[in-house]
PDB file of C-alpha atoms and ligand atoms in Angstrom:
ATOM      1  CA  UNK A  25      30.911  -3.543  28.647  1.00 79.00           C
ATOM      2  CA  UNK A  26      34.880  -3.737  28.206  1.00 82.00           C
ATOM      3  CA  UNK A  27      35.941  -1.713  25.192  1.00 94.00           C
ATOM      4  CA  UNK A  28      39.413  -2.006  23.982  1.00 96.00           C
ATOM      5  CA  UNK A  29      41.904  -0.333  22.431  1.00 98.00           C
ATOM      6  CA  UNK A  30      44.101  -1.462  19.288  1.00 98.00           C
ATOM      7  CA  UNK A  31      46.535   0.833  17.735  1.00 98.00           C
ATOM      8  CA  UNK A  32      45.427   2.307  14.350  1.00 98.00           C
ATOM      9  CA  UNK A  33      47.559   3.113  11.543  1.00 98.00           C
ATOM     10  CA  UNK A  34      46.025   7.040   9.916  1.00 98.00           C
ATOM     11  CA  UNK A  35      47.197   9.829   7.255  1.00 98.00           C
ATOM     12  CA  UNK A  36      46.259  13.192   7.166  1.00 98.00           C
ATOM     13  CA  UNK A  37      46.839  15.948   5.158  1.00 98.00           C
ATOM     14  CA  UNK A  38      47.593  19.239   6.386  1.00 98.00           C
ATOM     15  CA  UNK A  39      45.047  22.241   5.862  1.00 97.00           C
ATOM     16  CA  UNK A  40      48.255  24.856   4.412  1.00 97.00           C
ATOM     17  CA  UNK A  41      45.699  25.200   1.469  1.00 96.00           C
ATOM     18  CA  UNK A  42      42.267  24.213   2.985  1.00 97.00           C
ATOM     19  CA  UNK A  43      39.473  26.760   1.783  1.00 96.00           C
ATOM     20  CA  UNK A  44      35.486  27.424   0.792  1.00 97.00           C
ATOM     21  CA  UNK A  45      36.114  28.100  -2.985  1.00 96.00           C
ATOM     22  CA  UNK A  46      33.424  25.809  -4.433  1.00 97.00           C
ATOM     23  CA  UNK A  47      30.262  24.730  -3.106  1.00 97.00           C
ATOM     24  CA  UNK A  48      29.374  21.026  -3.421  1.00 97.00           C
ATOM     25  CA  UNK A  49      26.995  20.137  -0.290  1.00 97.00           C
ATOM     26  CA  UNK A  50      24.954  22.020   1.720  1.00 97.00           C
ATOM     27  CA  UNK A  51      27.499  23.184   4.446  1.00 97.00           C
ATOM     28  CA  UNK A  52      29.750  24.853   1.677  1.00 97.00           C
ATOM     29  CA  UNK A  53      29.192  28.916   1.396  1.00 95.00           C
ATOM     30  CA  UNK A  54      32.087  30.242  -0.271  1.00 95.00           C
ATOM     31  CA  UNK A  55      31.295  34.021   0.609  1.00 94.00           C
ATOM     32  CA  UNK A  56      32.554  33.106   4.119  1.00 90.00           C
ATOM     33  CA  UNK A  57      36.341  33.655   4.624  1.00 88.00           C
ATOM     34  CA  UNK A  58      38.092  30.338   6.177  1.00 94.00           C
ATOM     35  CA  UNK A  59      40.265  31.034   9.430  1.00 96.00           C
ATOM     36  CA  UNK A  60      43.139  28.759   7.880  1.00 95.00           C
ATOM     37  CA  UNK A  61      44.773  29.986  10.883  1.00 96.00           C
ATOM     38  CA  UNK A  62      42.636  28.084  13.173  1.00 97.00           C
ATOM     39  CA  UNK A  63      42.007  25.700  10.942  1.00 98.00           C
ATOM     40  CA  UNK A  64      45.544  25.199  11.635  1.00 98.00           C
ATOM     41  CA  UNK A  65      45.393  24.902  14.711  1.00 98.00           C
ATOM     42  CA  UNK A  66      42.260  23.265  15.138  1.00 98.00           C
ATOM     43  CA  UNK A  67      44.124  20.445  12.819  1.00 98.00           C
ATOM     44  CA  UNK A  68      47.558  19.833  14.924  1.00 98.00           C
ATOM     45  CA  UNK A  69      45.240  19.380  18.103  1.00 98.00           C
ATOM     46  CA  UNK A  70      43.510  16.748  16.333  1.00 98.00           C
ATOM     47  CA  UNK A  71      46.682  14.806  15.075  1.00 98.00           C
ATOM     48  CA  UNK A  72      48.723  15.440  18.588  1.00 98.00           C
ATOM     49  CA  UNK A  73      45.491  13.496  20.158  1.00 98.00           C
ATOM     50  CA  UNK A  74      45.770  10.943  17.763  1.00 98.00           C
ATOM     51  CA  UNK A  75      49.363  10.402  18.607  1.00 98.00           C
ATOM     52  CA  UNK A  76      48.640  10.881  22.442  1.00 98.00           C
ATOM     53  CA  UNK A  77      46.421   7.867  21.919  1.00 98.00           C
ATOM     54  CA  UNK A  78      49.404   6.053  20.871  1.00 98.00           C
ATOM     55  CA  UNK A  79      48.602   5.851  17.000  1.00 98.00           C
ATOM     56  CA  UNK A  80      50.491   6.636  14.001  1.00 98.00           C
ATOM     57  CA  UNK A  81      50.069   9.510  11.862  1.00 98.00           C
ATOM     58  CA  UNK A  82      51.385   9.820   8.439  1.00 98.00           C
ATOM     59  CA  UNK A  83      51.422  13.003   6.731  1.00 98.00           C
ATOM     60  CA  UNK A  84      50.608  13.267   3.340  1.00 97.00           C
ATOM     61  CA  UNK A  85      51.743  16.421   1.555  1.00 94.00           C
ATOM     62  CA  UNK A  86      48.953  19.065   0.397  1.00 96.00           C
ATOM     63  CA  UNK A  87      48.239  20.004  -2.938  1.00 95.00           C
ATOM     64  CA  UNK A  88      48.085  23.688  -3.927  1.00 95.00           C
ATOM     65  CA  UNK A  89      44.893  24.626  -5.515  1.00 96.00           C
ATOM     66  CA  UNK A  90      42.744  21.693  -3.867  1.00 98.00           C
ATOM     67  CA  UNK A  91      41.210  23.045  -1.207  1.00 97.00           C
ATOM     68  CA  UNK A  92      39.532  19.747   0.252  1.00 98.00           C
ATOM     69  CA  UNK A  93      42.531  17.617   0.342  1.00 98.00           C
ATOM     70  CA  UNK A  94      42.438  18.225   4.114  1.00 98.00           C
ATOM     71  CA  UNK A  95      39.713  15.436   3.784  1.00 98.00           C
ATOM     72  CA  UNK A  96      42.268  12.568   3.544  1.00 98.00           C
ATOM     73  CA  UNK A  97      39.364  10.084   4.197  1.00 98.00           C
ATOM     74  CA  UNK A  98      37.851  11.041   0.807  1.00 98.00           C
ATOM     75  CA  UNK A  99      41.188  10.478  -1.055  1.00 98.00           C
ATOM     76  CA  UNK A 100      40.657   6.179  -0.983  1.00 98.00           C
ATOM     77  CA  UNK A 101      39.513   3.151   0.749  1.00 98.00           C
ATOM     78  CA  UNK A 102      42.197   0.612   2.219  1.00 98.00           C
ATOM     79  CA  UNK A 103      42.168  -2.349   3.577  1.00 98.00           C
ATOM     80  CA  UNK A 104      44.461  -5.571   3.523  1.00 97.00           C
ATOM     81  CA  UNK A 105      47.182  -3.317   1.990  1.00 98.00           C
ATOM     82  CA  UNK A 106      45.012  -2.720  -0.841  1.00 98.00           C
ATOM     83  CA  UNK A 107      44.246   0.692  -1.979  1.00 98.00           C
ATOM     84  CA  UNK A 108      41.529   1.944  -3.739  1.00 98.00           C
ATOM     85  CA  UNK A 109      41.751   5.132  -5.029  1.00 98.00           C
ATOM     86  CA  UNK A 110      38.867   7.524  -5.418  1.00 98.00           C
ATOM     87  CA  UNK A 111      36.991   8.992  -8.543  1.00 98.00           C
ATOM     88  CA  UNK A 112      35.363  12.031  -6.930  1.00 98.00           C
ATOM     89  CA  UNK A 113      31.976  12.781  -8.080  1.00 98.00           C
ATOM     90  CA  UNK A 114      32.948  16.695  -8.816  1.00 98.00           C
ATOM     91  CA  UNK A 115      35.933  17.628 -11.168  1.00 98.00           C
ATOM     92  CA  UNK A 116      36.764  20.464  -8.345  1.00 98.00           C
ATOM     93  CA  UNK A 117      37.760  17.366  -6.344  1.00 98.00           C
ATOM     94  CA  UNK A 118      39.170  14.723  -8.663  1.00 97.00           C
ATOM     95  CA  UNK A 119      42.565  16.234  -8.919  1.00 98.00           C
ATOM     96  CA  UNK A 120      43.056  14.777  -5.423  1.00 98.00           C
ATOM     97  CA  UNK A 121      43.022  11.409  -6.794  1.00 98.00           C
ATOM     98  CA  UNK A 122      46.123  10.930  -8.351  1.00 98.00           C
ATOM     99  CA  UNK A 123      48.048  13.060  -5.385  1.00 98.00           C
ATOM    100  CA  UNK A 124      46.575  10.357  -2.990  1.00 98.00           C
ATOM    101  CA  UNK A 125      47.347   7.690  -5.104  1.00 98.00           C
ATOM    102  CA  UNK A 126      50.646   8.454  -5.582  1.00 98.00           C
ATOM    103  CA  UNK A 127      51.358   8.277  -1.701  1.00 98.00           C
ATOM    104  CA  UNK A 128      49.403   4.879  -1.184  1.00 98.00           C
ATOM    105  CA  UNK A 129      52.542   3.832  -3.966  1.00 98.00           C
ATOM    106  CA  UNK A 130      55.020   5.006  -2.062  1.00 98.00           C
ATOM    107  CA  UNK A 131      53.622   3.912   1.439  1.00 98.00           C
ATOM    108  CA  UNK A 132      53.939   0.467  -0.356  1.00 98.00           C
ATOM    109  CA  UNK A 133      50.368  -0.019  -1.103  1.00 98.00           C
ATOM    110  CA  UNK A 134      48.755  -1.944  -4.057  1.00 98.00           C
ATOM    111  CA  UNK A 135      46.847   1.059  -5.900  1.00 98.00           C
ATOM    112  CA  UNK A 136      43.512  -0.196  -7.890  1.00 98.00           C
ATOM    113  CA  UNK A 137      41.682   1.831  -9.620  1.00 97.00           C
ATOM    114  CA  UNK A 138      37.207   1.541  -9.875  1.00 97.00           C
ATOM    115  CA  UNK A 139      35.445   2.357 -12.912  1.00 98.00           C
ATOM    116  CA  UNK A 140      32.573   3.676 -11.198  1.00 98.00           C
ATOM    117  CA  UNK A 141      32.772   7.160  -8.574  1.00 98.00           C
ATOM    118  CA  UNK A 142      33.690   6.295  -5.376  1.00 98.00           C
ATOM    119  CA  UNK A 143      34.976   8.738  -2.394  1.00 98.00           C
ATOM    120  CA  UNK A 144      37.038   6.437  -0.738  1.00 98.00           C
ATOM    121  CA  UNK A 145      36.372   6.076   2.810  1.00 98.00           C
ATOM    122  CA  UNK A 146      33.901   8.469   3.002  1.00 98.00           C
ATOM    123  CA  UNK A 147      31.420   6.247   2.100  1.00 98.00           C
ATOM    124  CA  UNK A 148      33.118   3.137   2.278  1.00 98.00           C
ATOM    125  CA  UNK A 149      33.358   1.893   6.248  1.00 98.00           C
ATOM    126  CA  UNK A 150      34.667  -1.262   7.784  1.00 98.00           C
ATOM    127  CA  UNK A 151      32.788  -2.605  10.296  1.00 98.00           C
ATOM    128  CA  UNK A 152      34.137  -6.096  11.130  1.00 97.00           C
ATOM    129  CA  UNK A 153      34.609  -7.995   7.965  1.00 97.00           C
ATOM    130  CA  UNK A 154      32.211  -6.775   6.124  1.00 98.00           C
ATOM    131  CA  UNK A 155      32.087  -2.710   4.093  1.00 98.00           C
ATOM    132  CA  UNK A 156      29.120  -0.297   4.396  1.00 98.00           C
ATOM    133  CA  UNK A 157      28.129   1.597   1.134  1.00 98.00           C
ATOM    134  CA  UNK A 158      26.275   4.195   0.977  1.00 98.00           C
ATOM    135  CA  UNK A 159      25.125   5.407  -2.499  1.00 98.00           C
ATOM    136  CA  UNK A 160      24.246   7.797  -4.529  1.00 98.00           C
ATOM    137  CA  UNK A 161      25.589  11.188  -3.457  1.00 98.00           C
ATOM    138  CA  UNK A 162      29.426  10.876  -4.254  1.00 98.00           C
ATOM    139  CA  UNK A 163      30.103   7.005  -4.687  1.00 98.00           C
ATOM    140  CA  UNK A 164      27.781   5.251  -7.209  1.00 98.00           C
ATOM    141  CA  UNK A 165      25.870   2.044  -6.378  1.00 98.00           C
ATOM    142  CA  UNK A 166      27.850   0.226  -9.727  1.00 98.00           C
ATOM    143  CA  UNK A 167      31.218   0.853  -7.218  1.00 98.00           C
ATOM    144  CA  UNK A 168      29.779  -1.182  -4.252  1.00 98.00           C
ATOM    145  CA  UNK A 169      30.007  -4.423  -6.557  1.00 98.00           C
ATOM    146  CA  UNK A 170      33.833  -3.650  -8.064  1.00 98.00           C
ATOM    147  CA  UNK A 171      34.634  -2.736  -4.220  1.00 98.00           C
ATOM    148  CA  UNK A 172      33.428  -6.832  -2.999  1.00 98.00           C
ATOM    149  CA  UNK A 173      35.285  -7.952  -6.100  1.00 98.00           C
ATOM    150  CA  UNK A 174      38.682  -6.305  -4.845  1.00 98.00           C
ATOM    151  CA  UNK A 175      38.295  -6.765  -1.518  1.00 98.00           C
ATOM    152  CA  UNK A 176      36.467 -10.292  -1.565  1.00 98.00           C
ATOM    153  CA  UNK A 177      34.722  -8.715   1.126  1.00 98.00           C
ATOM    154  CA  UNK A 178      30.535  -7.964   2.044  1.00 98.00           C
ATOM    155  CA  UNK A 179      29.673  -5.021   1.340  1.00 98.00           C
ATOM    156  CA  UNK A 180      26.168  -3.734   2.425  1.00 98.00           C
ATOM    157  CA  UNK A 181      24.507  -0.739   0.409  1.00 98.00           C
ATOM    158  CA  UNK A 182      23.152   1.846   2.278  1.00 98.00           C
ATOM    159  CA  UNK A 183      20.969   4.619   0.492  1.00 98.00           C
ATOM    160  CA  UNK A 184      21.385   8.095   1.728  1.00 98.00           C
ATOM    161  CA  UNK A 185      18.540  10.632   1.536  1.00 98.00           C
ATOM    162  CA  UNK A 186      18.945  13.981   2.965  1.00 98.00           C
ATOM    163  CA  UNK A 187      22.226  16.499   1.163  1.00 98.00           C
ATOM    164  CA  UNK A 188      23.510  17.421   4.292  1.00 98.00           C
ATOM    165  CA  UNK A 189      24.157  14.178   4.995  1.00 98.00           C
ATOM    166  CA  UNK A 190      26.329  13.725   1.493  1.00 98.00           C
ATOM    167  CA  UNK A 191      28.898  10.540   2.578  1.00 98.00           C
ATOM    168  CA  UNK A 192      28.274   8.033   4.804  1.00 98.00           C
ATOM    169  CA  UNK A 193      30.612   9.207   7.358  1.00 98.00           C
ATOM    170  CA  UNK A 194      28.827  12.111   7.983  1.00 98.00           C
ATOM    171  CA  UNK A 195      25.383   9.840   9.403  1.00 98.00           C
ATOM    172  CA  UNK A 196      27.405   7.199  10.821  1.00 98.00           C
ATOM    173  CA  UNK A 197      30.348   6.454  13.164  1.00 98.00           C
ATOM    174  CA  UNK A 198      32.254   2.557  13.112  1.00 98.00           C
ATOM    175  CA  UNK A 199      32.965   2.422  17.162  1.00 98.00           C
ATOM    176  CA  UNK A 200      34.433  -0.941  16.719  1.00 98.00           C
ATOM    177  CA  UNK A 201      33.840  -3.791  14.674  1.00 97.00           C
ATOM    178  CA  UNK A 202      30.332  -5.143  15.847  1.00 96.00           C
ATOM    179  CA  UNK A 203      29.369  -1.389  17.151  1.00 98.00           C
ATOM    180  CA  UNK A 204      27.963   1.266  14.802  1.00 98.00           C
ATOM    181  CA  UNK A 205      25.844   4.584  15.732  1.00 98.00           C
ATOM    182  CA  UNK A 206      23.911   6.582  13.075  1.00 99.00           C
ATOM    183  CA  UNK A 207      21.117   8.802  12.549  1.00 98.00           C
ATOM    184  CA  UNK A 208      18.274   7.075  10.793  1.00 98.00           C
ATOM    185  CA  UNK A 209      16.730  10.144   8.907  1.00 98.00           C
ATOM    186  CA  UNK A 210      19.693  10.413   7.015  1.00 98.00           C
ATOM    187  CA  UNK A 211      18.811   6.642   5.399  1.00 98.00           C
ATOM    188  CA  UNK A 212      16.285   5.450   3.212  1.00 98.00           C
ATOM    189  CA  UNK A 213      13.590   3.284   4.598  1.00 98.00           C
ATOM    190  CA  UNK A 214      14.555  -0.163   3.418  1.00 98.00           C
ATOM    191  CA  UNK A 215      18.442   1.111   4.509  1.00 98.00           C
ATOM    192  CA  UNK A 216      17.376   2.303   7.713  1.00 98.00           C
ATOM    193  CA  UNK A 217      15.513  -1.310   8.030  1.00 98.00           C
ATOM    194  CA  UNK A 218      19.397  -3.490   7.012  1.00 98.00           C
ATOM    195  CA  UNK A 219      20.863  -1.100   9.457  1.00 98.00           C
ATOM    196  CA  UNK A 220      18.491  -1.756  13.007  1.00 98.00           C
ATOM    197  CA  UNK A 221      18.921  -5.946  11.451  1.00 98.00           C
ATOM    198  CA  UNK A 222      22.622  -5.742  10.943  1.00 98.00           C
ATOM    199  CA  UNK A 223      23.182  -3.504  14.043  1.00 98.00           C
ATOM    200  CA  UNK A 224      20.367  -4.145  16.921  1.00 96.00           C
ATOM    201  CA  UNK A 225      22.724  -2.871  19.676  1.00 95.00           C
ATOM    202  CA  UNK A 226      23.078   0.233  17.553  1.00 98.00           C
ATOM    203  CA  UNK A 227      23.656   4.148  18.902  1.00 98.00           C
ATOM    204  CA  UNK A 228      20.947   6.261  17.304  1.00 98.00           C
ATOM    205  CA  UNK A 229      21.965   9.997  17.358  1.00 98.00           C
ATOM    206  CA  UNK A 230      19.420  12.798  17.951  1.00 98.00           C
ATOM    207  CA  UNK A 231      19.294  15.053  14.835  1.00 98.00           C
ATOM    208  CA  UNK A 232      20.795  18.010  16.893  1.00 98.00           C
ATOM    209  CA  UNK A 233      24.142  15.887  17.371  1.00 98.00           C
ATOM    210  CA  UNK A 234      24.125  14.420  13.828  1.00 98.00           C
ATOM    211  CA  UNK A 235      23.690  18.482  12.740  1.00 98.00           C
ATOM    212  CA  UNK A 236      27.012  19.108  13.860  1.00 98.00           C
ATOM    213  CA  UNK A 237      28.464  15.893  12.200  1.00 98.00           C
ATOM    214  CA  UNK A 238      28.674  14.737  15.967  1.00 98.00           C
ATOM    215  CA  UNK A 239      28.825  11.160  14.013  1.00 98.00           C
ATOM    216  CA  UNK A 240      31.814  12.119  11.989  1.00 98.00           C
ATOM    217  CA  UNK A 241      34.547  10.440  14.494  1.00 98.00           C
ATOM    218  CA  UNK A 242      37.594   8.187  14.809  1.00 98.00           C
ATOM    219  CA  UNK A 243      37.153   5.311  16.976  1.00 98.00           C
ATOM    220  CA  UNK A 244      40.492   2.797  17.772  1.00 98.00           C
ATOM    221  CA  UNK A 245      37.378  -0.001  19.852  1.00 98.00           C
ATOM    222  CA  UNK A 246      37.562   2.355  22.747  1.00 98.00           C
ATOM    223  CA  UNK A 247      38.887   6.233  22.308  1.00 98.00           C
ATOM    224  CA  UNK A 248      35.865   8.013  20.480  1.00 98.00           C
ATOM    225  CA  UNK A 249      37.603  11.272  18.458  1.00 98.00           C
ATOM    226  CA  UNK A 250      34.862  13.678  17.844  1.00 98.00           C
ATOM    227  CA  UNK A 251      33.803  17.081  18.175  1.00 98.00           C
ATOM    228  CA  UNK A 252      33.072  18.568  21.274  1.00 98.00           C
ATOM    229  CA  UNK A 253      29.884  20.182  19.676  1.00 98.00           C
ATOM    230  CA  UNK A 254      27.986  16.897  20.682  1.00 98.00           C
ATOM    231  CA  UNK A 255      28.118  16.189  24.218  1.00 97.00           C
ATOM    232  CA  UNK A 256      24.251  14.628  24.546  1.00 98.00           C
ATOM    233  CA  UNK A 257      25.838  11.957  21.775  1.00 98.00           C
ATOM    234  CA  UNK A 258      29.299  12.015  24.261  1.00 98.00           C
ATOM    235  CA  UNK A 259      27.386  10.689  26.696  1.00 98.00           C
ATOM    236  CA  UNK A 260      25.858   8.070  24.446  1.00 98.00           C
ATOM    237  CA  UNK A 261      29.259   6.492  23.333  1.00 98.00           C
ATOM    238  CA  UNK A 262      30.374   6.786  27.652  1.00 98.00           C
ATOM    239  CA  UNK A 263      27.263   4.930  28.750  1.00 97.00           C
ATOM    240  CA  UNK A 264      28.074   2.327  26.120  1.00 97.00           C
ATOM    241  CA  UNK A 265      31.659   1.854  27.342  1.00 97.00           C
ATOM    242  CA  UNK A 266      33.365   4.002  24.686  1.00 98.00           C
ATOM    243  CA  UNK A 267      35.652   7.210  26.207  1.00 98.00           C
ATOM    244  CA  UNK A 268      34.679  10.322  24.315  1.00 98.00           C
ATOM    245  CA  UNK A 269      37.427  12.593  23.812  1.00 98.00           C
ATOM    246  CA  UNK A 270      36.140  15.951  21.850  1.00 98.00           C
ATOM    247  CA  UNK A 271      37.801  18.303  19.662  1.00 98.00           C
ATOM    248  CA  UNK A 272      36.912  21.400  18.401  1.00 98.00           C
ATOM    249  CA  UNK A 273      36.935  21.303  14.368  1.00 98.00           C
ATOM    250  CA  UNK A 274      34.442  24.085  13.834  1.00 97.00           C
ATOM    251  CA  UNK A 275      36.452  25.417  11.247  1.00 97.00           C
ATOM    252  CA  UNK A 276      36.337  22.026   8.796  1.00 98.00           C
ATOM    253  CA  UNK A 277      32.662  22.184   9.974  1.00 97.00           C
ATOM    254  CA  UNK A 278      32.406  25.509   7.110  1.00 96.00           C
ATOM    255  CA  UNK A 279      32.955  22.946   4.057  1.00 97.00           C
ATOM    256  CA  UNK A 280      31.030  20.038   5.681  1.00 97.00           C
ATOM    257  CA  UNK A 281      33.862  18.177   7.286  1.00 97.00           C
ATOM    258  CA  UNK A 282      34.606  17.150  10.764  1.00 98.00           C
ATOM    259  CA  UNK A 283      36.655  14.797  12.609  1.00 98.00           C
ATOM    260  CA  UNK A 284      36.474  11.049  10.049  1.00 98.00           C
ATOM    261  CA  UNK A 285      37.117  13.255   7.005  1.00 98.00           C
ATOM    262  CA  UNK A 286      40.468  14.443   7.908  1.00 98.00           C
ATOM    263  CA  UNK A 287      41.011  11.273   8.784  1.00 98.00           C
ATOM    264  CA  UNK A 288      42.051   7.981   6.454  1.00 98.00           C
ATOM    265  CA  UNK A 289      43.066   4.445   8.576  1.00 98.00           C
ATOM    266  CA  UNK A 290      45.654   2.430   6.896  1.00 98.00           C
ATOM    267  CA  UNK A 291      44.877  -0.799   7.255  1.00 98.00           C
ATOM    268  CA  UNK A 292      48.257  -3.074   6.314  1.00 96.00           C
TER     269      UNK A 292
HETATM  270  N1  LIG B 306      34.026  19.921   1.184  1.00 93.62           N
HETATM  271  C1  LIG B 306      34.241  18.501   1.121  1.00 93.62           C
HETATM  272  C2  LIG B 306      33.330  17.884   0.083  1.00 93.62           C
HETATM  273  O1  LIG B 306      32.190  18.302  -0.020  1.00 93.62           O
HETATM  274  C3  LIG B 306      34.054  17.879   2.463  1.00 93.62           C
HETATM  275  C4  LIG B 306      34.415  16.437   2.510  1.00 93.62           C
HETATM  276  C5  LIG B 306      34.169  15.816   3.846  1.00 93.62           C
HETATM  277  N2  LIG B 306      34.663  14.491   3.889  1.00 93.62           N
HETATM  278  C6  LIG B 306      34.018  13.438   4.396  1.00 93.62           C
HETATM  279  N3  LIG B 306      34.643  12.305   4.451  1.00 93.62           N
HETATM  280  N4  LIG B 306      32.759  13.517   4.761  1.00 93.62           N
HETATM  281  O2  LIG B 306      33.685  16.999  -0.641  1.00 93.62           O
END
C-alpha cells in the first residue's frame, strides 16, 4: 500500500508554564515535580520534526497560570477555516479558551462558539469528510449535534468507557482519511461495533501500546509522529505502509498527554 504525504498546517504552544498542579484524569499526580526542562526539550524535538517533515508550525503564545495550554489540540476544533472554540469540562482548564480563541482571530479564522462542553480536537477527529465524537468525559454528547450544524459535516458519536482513556485522541489515531487505529476497550460496545463497520481495515492496538498513549500521534497520510514508547504498535503502522517516526514525550506523558495533544492541525 502507497501512503502519501500532504503538507499539514499545526500550532503549538510552548510548555514555558506546563505543570501537574491539578489532577483531572487518571495520569495527573500533582505530588510529582515536572522536568519543565525536559519538557522543554522534549517539546522543540517534537516541533523541529514537524518542520523536518516539511509542515508548518505556528506558535501560539502560553498563558501564565494554565498549566495545560501545552495541549493546543484541546484549545478548538478547525476545519474549513472555521474555528470552534472549546468549553473545557473543568474550570482549571477553561481559561484556555478565550487565549486560543483569540489567536484563531488573528490567524484569520471564523471563531464560533458551542453551547455545550467540547475539548476541541481532542475529541473531535477528522477522518475523511466525516468527524468522530467521542462523549462523555470532556465534550458532551448535546456538542456532537451543534458541531454537524457548523460544520455541515457527519459526525459519528463514539462513547468512551475507561478514565484513562479521557478524549478520544488518547484511544485513537486518524492515519489518513479512510485509515484509523484504536484500542477497542477504551469504547463502549455498540461504539466499538460503528467503529470495526466504519473502519474494517482498522489498526487495533494492544493495551500495552495504548497504555503509553502509543495512539496519541500526528499523521500527514504517511509520517506517523508518536512516541517511541510503542514500538510493537510502530511496527503496526510500518507493515501497513505508514513510516513511524518516534519521539520521546515522557514528560507530557505525567499529565496524560502525548504527541496529538500538543498538537492542533489548521485546516484553511
Ligand atoms: N492534563 C490535560 C487534561 O487532562 C491533558 C490533556 C491532553 N490532551 C489531549 N488532547 N488528550 O486536560
Amino acid at each position: 500500500m502507497i501512503r502519501s504525504a500532504t503538507e499539514r498546517e499545526y500550532a503549538m504552544v510552548e510548555p514555558t508554564h506546563f505543570d501537574v498542579r491539578y489532577e483531572i484524569n487518571p495520569w495527573m499526580d500533582a505530588s510529582r515535580a515536572v522536568d519543565r526542562v525536559k519538557a522543554s526539550t522534549q517539546w522543540a524535538m517534537l516541533r523541529q520534526t514537524y518542520v523536518d517533515l516539511g509542515h508548518q508550525v505556528r506558535v501560539i503564545e502560553p498563558a501564565p497560570g494554565l498549566p495545560d495550554m501545552v495541549f493546543a489540540a484541546n484549545g478548538g476544533f478547525v476545519v474549513d477555516g472555521q474555528a470552534l472554540r472549546s468549553r473545557f469540562a473543568f474550570a482549571e482548564r477553561e481559561p484556555e479558551a478565550p487565549a486560543f480563541a483569540a489567536w484563531f482571530e488573528a490567524a484569520g479564522l471564523t471563531v464560533h462558539q458551542l453551547a455545550n462542553v467540547n475539548e476541541g480536537e481532542g475529541d473531535l477527529r477528522l477522518v475523511g469528510t466525516r468527524i468522530l465524537a467521542a462523549w462523555p468525559c470532556r465534550t458532551a454528547r448535546a456538542a456532537h449535534a451543534e458541531v454537524a450544524a457548523l460544520t455541515g459535516r457527519e459526525v459519528v458519536s463514539l462513547e468512551l468507557v475507561d478514565p484513562r482513556f479521557y478524549h478520544l485522541d488518547t484511544a485513537l489515531a486518524v492515519l489518513d482519511d479512510e485509515t484509523v487505529a484504536y484500542f477497542p476497550p477504551a469504547f463502549s460496545a455498540e461504539s466499538q461495533g460503528l467503529l470495526a463497520a466504519l473502519f474494517p481495515d482498522a489498526i487495533v492496538a494492544s493495551a500495552a501500546d495504548a497504555g503509553v498513549l502509543g495512539l496519541n500521534a500526528a499523521s500527514d497520510g504517511h509520517h506517523v509522529v508518536m512516541t517511541d514508547a510503542a514500538p510493537a504498535l510502530a511496527q503496526q503502522f510500518r507493515a501497513a505502509g505508514f513510516e513511524p517516526i518516534g519521539v520521546d514525550v515522557s514528560e507530557f506523558l505525567c499529565a496524560g498527554g502525548g504527541v496529538k495533544c500538543c498538537t492542533l492541525e489548521i485546516r484553511r
